[in-house]
mmCIF file of N, CA, C and O in Angstrom:
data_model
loop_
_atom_site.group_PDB
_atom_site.id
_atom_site.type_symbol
_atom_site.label_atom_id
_atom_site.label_comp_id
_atom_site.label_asym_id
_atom_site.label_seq_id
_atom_site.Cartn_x
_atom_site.Cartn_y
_atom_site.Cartn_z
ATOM 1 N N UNK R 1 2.626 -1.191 -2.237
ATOM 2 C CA UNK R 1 2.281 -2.193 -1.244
ATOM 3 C C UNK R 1 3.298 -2.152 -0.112
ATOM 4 O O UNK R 1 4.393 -2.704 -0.218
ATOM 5 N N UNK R 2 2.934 -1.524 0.914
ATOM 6 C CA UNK R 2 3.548 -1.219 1.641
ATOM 7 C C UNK R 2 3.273 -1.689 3.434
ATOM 8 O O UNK R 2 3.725 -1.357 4.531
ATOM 9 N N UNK R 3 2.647 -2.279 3.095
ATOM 10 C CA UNK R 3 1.474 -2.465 4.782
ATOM 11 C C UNK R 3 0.651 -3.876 4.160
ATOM 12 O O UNK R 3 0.725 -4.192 2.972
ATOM 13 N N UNK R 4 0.091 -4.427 4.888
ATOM 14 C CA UNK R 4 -0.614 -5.974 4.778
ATOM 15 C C UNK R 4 -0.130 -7.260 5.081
ATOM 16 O O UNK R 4 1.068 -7.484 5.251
ATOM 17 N N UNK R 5 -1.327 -8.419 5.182
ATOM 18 C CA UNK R 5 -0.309 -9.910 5.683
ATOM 19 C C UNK R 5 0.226 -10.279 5.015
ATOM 20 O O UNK R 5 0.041 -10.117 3.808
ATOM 21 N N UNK R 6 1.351 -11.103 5.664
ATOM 22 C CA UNK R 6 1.967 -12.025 4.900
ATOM 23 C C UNK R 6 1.487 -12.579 4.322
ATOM 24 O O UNK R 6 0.315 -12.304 4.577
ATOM 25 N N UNK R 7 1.511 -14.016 2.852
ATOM 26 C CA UNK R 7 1.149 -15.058 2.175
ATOM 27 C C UNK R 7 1.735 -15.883 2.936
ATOM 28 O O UNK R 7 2.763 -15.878 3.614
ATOM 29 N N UNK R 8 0.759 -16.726 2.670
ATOM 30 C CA UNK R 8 1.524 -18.522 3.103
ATOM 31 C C UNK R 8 2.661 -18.344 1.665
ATOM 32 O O UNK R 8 2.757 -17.429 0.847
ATOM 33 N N UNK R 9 3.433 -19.667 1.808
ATOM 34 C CA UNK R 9 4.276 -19.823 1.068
ATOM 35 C C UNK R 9 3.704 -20.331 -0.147
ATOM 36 O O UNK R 9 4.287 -20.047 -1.193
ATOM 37 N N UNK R 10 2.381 -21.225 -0.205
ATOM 38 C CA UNK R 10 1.416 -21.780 -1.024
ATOM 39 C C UNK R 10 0.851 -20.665 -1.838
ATOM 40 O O UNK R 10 0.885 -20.839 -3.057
ATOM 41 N N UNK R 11 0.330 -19.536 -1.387
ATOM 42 C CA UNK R 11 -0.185 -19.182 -1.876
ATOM 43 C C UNK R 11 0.540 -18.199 -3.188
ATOM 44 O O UNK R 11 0.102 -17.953 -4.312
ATOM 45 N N UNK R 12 1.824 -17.775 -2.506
ATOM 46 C CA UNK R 12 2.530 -16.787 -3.326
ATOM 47 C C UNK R 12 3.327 -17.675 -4.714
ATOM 48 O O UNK R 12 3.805 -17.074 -5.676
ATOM 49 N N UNK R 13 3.338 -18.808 -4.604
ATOM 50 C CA UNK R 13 2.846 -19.143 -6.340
ATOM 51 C C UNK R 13 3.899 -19.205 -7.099
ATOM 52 O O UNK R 13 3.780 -19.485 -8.292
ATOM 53 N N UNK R 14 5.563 -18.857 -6.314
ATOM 54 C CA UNK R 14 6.486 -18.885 -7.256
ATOM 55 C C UNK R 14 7.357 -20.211 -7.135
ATOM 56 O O UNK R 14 7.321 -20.925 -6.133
ATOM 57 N N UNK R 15 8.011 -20.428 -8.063
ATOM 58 C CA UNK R 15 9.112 -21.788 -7.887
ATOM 59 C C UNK R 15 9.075 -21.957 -6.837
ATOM 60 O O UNK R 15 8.935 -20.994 -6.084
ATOM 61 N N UNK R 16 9.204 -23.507 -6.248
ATOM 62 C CA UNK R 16 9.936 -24.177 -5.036
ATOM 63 C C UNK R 16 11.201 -23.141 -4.636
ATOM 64 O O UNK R 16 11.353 -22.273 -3.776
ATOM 65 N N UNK R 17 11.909 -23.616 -5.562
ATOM 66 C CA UNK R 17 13.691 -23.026 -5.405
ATOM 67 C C UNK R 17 13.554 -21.292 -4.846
ATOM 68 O O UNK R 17 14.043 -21.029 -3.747
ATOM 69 N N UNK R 18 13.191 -20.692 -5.279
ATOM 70 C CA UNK R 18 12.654 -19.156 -5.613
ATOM 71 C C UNK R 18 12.924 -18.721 -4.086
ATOM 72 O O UNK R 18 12.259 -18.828 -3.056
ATOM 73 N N UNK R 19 14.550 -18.034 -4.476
ATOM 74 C CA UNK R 19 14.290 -17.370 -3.111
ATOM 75 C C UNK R 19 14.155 -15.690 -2.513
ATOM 76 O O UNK R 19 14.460 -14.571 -2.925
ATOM 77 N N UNK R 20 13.620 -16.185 -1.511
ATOM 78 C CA UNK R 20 13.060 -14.709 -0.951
ATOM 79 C C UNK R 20 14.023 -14.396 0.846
ATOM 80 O O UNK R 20 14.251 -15.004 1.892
ATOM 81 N N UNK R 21 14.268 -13.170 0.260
ATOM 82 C CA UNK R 21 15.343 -12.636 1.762
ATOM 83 C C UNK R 21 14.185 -12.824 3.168
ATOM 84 O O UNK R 21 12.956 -12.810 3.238
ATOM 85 N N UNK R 22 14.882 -12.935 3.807
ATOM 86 C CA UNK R 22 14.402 -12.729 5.347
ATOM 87 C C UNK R 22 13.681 -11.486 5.129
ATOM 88 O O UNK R 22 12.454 -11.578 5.097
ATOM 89 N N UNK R 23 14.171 -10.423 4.983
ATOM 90 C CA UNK R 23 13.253 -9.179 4.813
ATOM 91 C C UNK R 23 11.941 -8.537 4.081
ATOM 92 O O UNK R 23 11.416 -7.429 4.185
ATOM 93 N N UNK R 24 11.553 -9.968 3.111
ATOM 94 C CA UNK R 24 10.785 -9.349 2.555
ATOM 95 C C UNK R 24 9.424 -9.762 2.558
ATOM 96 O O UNK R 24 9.140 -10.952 2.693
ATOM 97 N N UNK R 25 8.559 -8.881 2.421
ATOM 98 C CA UNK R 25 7.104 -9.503 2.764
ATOM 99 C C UNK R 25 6.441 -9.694 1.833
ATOM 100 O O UNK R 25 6.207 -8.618 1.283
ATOM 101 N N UNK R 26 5.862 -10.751 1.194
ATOM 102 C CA UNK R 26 5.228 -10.769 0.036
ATOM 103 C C UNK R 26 3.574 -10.457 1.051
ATOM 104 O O UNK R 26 3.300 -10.624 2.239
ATOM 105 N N UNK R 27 2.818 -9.971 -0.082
ATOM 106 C CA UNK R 27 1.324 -9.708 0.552
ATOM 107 C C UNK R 27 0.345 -10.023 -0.790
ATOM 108 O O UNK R 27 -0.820 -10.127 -0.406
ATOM 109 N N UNK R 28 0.446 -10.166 -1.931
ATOM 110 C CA UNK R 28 -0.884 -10.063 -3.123
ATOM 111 C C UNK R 28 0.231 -11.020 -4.259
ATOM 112 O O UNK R 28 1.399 -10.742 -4.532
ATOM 113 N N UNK R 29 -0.388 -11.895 -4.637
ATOM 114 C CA UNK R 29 -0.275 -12.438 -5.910
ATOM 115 C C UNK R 29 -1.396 -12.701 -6.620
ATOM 116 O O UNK R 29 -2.486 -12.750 -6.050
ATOM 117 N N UNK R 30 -1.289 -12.866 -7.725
ATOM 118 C CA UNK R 30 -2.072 -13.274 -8.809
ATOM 119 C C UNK R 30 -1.128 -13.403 -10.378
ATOM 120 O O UNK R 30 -0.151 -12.780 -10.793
ATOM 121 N N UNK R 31 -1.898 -14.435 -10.918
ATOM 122 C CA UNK R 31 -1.661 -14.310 -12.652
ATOM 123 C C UNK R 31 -2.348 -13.456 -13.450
ATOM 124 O O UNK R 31 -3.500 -13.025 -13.417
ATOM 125 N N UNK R 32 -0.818 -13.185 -14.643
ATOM 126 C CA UNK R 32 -1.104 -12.209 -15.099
ATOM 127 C C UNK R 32 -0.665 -12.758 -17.007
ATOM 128 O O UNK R 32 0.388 -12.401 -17.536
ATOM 129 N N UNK R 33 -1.601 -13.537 -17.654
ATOM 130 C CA UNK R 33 -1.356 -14.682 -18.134
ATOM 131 C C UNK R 33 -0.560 -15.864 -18.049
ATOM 132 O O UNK R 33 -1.287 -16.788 -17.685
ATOM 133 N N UNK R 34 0.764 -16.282 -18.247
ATOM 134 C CA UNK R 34 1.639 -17.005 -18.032
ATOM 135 C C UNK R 34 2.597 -16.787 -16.848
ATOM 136 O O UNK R 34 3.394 -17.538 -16.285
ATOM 137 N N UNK R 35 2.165 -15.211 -16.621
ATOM 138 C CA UNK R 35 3.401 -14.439 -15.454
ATOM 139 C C UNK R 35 2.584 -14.940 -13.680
ATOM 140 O O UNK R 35 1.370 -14.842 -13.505
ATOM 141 N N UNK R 36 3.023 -15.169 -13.180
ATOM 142 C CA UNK R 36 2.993 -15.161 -11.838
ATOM 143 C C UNK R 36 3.260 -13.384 -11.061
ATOM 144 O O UNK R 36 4.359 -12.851 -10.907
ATOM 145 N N UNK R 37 2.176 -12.908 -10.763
ATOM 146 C CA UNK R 37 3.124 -11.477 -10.145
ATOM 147 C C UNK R 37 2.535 -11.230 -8.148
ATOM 148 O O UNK R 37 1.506 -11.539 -7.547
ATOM 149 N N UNK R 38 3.547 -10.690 -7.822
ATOM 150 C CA UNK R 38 3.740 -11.032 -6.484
ATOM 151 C C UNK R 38 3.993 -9.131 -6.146
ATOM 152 O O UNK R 38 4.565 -8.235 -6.767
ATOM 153 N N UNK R 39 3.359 -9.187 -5.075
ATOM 154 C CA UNK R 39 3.606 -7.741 -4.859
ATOM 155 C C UNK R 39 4.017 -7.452 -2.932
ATOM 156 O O UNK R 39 3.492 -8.353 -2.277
ATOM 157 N N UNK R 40 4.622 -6.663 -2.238
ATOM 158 C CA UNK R 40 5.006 -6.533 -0.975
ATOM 159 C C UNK R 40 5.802 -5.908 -1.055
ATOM 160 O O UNK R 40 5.918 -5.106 -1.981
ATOM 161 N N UNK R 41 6.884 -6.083 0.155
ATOM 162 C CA UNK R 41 7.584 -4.865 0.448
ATOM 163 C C UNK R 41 9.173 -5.716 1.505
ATOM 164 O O UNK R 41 9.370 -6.819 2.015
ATOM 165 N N UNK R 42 9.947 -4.446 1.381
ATOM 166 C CA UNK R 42 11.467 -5.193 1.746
ATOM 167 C C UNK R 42 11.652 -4.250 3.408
ATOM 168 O O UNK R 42 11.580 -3.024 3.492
ATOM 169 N N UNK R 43 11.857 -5.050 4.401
ATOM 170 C CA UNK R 43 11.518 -4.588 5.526
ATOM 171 C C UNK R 43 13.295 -3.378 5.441
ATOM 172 O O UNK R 43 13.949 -3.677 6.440
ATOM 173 N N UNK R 44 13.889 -2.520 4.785
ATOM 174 C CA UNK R 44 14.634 -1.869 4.565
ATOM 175 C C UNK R 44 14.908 -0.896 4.010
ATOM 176 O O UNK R 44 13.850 -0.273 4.105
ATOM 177 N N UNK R 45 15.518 -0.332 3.524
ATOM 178 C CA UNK R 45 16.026 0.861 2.181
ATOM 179 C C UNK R 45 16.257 0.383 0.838
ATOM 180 O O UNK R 45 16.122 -0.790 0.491
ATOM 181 N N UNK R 46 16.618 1.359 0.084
ATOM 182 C CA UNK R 46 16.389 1.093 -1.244
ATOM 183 C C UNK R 46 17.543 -0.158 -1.627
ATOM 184 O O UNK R 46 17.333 -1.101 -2.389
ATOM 185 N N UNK R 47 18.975 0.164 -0.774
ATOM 186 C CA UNK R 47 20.053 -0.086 -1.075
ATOM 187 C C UNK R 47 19.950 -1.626 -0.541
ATOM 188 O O UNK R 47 20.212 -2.707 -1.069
ATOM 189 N N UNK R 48 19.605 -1.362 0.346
ATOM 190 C CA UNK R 48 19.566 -2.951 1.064
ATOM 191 C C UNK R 48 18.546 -3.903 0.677
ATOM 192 O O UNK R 48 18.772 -5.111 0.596
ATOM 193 N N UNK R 49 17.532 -3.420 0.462
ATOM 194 C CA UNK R 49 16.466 -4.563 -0.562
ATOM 195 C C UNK R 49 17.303 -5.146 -2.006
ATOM 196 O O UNK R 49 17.316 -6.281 -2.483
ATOM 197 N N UNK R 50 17.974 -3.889 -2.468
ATOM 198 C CA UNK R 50 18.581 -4.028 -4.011
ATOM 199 C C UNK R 50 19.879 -5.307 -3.865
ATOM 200 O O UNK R 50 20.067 -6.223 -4.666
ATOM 201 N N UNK R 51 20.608 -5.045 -2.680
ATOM 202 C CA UNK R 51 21.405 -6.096 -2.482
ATOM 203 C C UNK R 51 21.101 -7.827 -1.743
ATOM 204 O O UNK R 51 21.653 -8.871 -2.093
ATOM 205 N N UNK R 52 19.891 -7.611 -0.484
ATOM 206 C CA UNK R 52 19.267 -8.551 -0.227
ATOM 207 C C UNK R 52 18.958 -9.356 -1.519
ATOM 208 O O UNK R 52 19.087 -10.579 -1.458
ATOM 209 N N UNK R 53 18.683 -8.957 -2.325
ATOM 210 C CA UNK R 53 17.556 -9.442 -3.693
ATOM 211 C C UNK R 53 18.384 -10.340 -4.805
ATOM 212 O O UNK R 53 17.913 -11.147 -5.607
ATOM 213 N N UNK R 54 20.001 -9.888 -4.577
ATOM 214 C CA UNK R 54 20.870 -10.253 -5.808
ATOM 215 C C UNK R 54 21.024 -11.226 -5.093
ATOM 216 O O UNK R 54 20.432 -12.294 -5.253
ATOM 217 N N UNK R 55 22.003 -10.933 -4.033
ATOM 218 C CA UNK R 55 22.376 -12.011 -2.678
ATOM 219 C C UNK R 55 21.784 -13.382 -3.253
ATOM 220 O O UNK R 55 22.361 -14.291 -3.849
ATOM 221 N N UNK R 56 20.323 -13.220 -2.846
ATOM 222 C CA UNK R 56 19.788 -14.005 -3.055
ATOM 223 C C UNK R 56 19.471 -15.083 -4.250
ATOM 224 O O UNK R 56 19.154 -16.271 -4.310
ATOM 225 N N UNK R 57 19.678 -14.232 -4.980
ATOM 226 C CA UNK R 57 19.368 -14.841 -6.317
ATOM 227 C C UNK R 57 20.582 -15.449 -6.680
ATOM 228 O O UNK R 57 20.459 -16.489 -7.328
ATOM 229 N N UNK R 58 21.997 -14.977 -6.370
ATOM 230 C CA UNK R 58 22.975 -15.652 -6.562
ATOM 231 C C UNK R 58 23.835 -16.710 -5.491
ATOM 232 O O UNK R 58 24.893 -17.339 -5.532
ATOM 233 N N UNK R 59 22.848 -16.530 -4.635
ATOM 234 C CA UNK R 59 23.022 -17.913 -3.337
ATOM 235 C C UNK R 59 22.169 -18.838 -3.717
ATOM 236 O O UNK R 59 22.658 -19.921 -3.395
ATOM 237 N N UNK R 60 21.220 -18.974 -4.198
ATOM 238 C CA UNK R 60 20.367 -19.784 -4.576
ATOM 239 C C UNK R 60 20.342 -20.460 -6.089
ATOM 240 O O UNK R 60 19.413 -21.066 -6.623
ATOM 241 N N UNK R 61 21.890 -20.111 -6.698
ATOM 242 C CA UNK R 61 22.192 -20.338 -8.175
ATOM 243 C C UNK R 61 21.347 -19.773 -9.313
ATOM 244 O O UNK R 61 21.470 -20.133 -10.484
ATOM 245 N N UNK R 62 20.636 -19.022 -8.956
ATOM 246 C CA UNK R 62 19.959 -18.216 -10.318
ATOM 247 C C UNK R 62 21.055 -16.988 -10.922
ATOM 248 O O UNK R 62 21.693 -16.260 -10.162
ATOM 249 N N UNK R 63 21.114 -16.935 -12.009
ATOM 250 C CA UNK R 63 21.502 -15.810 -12.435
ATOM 251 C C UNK R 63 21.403 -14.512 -12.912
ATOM 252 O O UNK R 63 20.911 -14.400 -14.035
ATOM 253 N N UNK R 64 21.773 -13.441 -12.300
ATOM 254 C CA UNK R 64 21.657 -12.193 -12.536
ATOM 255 C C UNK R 64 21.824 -12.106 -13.877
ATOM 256 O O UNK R 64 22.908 -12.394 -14.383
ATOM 257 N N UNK R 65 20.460 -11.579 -14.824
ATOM 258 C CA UNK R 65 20.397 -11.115 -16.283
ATOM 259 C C UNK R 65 21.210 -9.780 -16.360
ATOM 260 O O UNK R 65 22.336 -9.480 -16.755
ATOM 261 N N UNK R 66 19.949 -8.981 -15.707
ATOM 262 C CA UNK R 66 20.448 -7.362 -15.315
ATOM 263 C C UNK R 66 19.870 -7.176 -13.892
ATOM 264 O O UNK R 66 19.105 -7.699 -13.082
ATOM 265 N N UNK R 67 20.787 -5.997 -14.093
ATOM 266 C CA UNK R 67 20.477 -5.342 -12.351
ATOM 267 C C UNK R 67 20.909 -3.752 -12.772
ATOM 268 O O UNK R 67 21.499 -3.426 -13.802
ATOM 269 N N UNK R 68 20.436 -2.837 -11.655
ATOM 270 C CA UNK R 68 20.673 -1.834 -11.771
ATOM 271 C C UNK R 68 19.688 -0.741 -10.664
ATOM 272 O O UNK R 68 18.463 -0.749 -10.542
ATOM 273 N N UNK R 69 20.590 0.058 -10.024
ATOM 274 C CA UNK R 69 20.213 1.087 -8.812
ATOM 275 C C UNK R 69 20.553 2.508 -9.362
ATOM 276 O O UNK R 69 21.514 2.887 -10.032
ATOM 277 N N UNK R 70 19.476 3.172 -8.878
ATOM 278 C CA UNK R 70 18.917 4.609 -9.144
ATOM 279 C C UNK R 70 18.590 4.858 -7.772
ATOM 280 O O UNK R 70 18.414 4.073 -6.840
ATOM 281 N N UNK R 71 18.539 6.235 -7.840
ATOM 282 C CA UNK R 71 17.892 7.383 -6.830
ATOM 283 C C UNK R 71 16.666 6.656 -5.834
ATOM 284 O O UNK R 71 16.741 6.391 -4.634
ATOM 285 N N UNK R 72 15.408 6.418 -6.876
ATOM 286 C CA UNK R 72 14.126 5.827 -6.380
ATOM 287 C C UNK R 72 13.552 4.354 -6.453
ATOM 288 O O UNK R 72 12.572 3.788 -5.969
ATOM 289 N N UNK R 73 14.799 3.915 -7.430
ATOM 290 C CA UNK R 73 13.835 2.428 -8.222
ATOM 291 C C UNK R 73 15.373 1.500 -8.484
ATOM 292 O O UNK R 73 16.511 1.964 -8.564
ATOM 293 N N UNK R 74 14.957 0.132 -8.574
ATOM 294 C CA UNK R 74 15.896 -0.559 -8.809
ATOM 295 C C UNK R 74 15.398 -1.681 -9.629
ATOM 296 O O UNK R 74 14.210 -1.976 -9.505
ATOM 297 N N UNK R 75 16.172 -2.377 -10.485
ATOM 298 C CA UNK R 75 15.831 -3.938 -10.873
ATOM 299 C C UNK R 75 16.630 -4.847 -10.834
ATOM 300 O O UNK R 75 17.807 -4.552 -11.042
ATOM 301 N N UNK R 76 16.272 -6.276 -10.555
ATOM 302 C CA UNK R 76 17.343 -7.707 -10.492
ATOM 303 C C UNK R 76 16.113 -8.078 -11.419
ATOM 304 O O UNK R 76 14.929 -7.969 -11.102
ATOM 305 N N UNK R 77 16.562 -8.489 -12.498
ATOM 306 C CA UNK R 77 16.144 -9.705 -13.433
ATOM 307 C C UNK R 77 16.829 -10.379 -13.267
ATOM 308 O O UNK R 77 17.959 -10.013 -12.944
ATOM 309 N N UNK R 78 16.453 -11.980 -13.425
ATOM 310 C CA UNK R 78 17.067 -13.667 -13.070
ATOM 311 C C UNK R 78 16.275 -14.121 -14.332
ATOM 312 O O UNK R 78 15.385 -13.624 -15.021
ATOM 313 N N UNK R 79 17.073 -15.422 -14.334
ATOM 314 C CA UNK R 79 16.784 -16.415 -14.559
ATOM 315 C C UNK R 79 16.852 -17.726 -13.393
ATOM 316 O O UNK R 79 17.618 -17.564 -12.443
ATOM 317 N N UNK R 80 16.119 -18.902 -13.467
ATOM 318 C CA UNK R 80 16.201 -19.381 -12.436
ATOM 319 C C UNK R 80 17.872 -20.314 -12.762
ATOM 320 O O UNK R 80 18.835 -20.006 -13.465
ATOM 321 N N UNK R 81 17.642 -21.336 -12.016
ATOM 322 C CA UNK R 81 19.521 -22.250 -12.290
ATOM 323 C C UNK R 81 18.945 -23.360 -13.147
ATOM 324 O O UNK R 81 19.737 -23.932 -13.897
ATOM 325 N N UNK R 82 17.716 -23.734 -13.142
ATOM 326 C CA UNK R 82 17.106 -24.908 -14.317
ATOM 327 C C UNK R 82 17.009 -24.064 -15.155
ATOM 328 O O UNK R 82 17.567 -24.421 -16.192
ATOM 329 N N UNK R 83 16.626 -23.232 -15.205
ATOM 330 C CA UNK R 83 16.170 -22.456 -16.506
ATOM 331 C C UNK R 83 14.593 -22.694 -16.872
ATOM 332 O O UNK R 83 14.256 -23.150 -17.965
ATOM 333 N N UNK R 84 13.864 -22.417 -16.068
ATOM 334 C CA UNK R 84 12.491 -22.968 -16.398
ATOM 335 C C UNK R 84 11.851 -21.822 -15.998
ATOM 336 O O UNK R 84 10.635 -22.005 -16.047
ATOM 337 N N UNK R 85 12.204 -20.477 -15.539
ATOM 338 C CA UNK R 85 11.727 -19.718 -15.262
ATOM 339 C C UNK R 85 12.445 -18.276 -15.021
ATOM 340 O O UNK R 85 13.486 -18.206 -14.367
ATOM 341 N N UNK R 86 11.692 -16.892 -15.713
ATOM 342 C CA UNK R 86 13.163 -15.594 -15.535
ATOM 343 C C UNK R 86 11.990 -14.482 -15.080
ATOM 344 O O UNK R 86 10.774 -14.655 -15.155
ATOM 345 N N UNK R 87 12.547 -13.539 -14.689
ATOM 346 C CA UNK R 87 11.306 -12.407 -14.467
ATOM 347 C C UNK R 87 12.361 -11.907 -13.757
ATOM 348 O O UNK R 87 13.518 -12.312 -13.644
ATOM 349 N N UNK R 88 11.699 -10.817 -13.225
ATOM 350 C CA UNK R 88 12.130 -9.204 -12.520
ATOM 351 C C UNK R 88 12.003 -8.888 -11.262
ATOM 352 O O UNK R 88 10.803 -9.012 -11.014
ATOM 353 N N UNK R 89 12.592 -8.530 -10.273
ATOM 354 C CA UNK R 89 12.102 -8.066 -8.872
ATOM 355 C C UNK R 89 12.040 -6.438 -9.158
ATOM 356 O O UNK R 89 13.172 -5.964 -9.247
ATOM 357 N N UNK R 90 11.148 -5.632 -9.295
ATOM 358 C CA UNK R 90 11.539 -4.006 -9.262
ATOM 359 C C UNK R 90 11.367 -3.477 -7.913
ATOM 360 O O UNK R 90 10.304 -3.785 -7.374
ATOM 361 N N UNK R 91 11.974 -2.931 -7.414
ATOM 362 C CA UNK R 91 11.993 -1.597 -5.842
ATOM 363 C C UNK R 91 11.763 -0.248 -6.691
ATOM 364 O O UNK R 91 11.839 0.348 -7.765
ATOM 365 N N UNK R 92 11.358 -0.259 -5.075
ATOM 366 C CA UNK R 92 10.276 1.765 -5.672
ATOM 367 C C UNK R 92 10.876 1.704 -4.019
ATOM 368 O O UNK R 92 11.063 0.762 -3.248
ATOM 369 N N UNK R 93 11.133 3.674 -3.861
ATOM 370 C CA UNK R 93 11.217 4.356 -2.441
ATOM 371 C C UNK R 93 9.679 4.362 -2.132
ATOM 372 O O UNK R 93 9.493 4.882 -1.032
ATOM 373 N N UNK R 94 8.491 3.951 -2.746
ATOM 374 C CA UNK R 94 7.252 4.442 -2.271
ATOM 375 C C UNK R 94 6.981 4.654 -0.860
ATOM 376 O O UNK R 94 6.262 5.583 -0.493
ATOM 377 N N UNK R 95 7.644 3.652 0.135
ATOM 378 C CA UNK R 95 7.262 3.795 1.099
ATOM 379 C C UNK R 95 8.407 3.992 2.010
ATOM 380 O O UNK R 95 8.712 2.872 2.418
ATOM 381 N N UNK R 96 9.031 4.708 2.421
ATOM 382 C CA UNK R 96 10.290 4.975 2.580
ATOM 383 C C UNK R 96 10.350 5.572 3.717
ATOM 384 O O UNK R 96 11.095 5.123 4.588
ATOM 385 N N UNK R 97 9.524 6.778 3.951
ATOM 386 C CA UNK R 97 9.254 6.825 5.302
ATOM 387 C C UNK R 97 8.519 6.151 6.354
ATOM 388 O O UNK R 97 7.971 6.722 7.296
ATOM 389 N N UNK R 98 8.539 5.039 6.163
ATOM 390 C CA UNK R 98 8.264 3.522 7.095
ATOM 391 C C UNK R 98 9.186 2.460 7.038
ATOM 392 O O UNK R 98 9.013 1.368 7.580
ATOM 393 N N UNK R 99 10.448 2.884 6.188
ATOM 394 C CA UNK R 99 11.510 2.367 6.373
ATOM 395 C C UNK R 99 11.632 1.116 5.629
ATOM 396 O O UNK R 99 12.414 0.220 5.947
ATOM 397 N N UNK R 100 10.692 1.071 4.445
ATOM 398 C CA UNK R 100 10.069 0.183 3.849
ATOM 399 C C UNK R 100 10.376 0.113 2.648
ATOM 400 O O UNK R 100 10.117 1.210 2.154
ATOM 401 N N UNK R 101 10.939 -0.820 1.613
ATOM 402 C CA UNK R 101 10.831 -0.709 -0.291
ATOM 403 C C UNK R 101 9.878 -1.152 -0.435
ATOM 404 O O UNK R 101 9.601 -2.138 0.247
ATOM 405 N N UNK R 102 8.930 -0.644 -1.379
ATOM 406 C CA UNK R 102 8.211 -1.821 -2.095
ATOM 407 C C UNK R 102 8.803 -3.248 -3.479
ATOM 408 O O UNK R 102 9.443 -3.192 -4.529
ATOM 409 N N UNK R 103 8.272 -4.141 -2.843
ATOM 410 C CA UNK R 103 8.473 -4.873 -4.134
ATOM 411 C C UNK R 103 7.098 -5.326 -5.400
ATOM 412 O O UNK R 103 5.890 -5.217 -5.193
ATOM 413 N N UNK R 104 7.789 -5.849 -6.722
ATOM 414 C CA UNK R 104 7.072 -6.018 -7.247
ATOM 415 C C UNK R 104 7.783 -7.002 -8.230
ATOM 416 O O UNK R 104 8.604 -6.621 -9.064
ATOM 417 N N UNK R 105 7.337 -8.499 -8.036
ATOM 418 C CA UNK R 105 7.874 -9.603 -8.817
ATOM 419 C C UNK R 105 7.123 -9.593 -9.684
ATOM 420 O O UNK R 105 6.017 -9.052 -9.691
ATOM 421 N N UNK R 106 7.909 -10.517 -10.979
ATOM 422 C CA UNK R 106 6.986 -10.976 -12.114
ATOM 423 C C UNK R 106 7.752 -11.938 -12.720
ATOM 424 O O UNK R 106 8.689 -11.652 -13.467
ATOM 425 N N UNK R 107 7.445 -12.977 -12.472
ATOM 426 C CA UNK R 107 8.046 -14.412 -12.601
ATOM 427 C C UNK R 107 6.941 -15.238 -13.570
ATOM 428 O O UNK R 107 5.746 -15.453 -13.366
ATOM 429 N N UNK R 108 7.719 -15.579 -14.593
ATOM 430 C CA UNK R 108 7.421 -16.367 -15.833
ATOM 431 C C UNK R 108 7.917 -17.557 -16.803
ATOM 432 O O UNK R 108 8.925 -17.321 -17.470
ATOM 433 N N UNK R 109 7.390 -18.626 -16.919
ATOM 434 C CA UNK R 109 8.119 -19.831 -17.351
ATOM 435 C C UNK R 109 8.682 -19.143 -19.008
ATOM 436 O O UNK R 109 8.384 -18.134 -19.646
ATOM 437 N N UNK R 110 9.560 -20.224 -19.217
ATOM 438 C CA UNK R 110 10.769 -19.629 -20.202
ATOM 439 C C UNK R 110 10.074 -20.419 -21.259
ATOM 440 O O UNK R 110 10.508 -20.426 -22.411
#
């Protein structure tokens, strides 16, 4: 997911608190039983989505489970700071020559 509109903020379905960088575009959600999953893209590189993403998660008091950067792909798993909710952000280079990460959330009550 690399190209498409934005979501309203309504529609993309995750926590109030739940934060999202300036850079990133959410475009498709849906449930995926209990999971909330959110799909778009990080207006950057691999490196800079991967750090936008922690940033975030640890400005916004959630805590980094795991994390971890590779060549093509990355992950930040959280938990939120209530604890009412943990899931995964993964990056892919898919779209890379548009200067683009893809993302792919999956956010789920605990």
């Amino acid at each position: 997911m690399c190209d498409g509109t934005p979501l309203s903020p309504d529609a993309i379905r995750l926590p109030a608190d739940f934060p999202i960088p300036d850079a990133a575009v959410l475009i498709t959600a849906s449930k995926a039983g209990p999971s909330q999953v959110v799909d778009g893209y990080y207006r950057g590189d691999l490196q800079e989505a991967y750090h936008g993403w922690k940033d975030a998660f640890e400005t916004a008091g959630y805590t980094v489970i795991f994390d971890e950067i590779e060549v093509t792909d990355s992950e930040v798993a959280y938990q939120s700071g209530d604890g009412r909710s943990i899931g995964q952000v993964s990056l892919r280079t898919d779209c890379i020559e548009d200067g683009r990460t893809s993302v792919h959330i999956t956010n789920r009550p605990t």
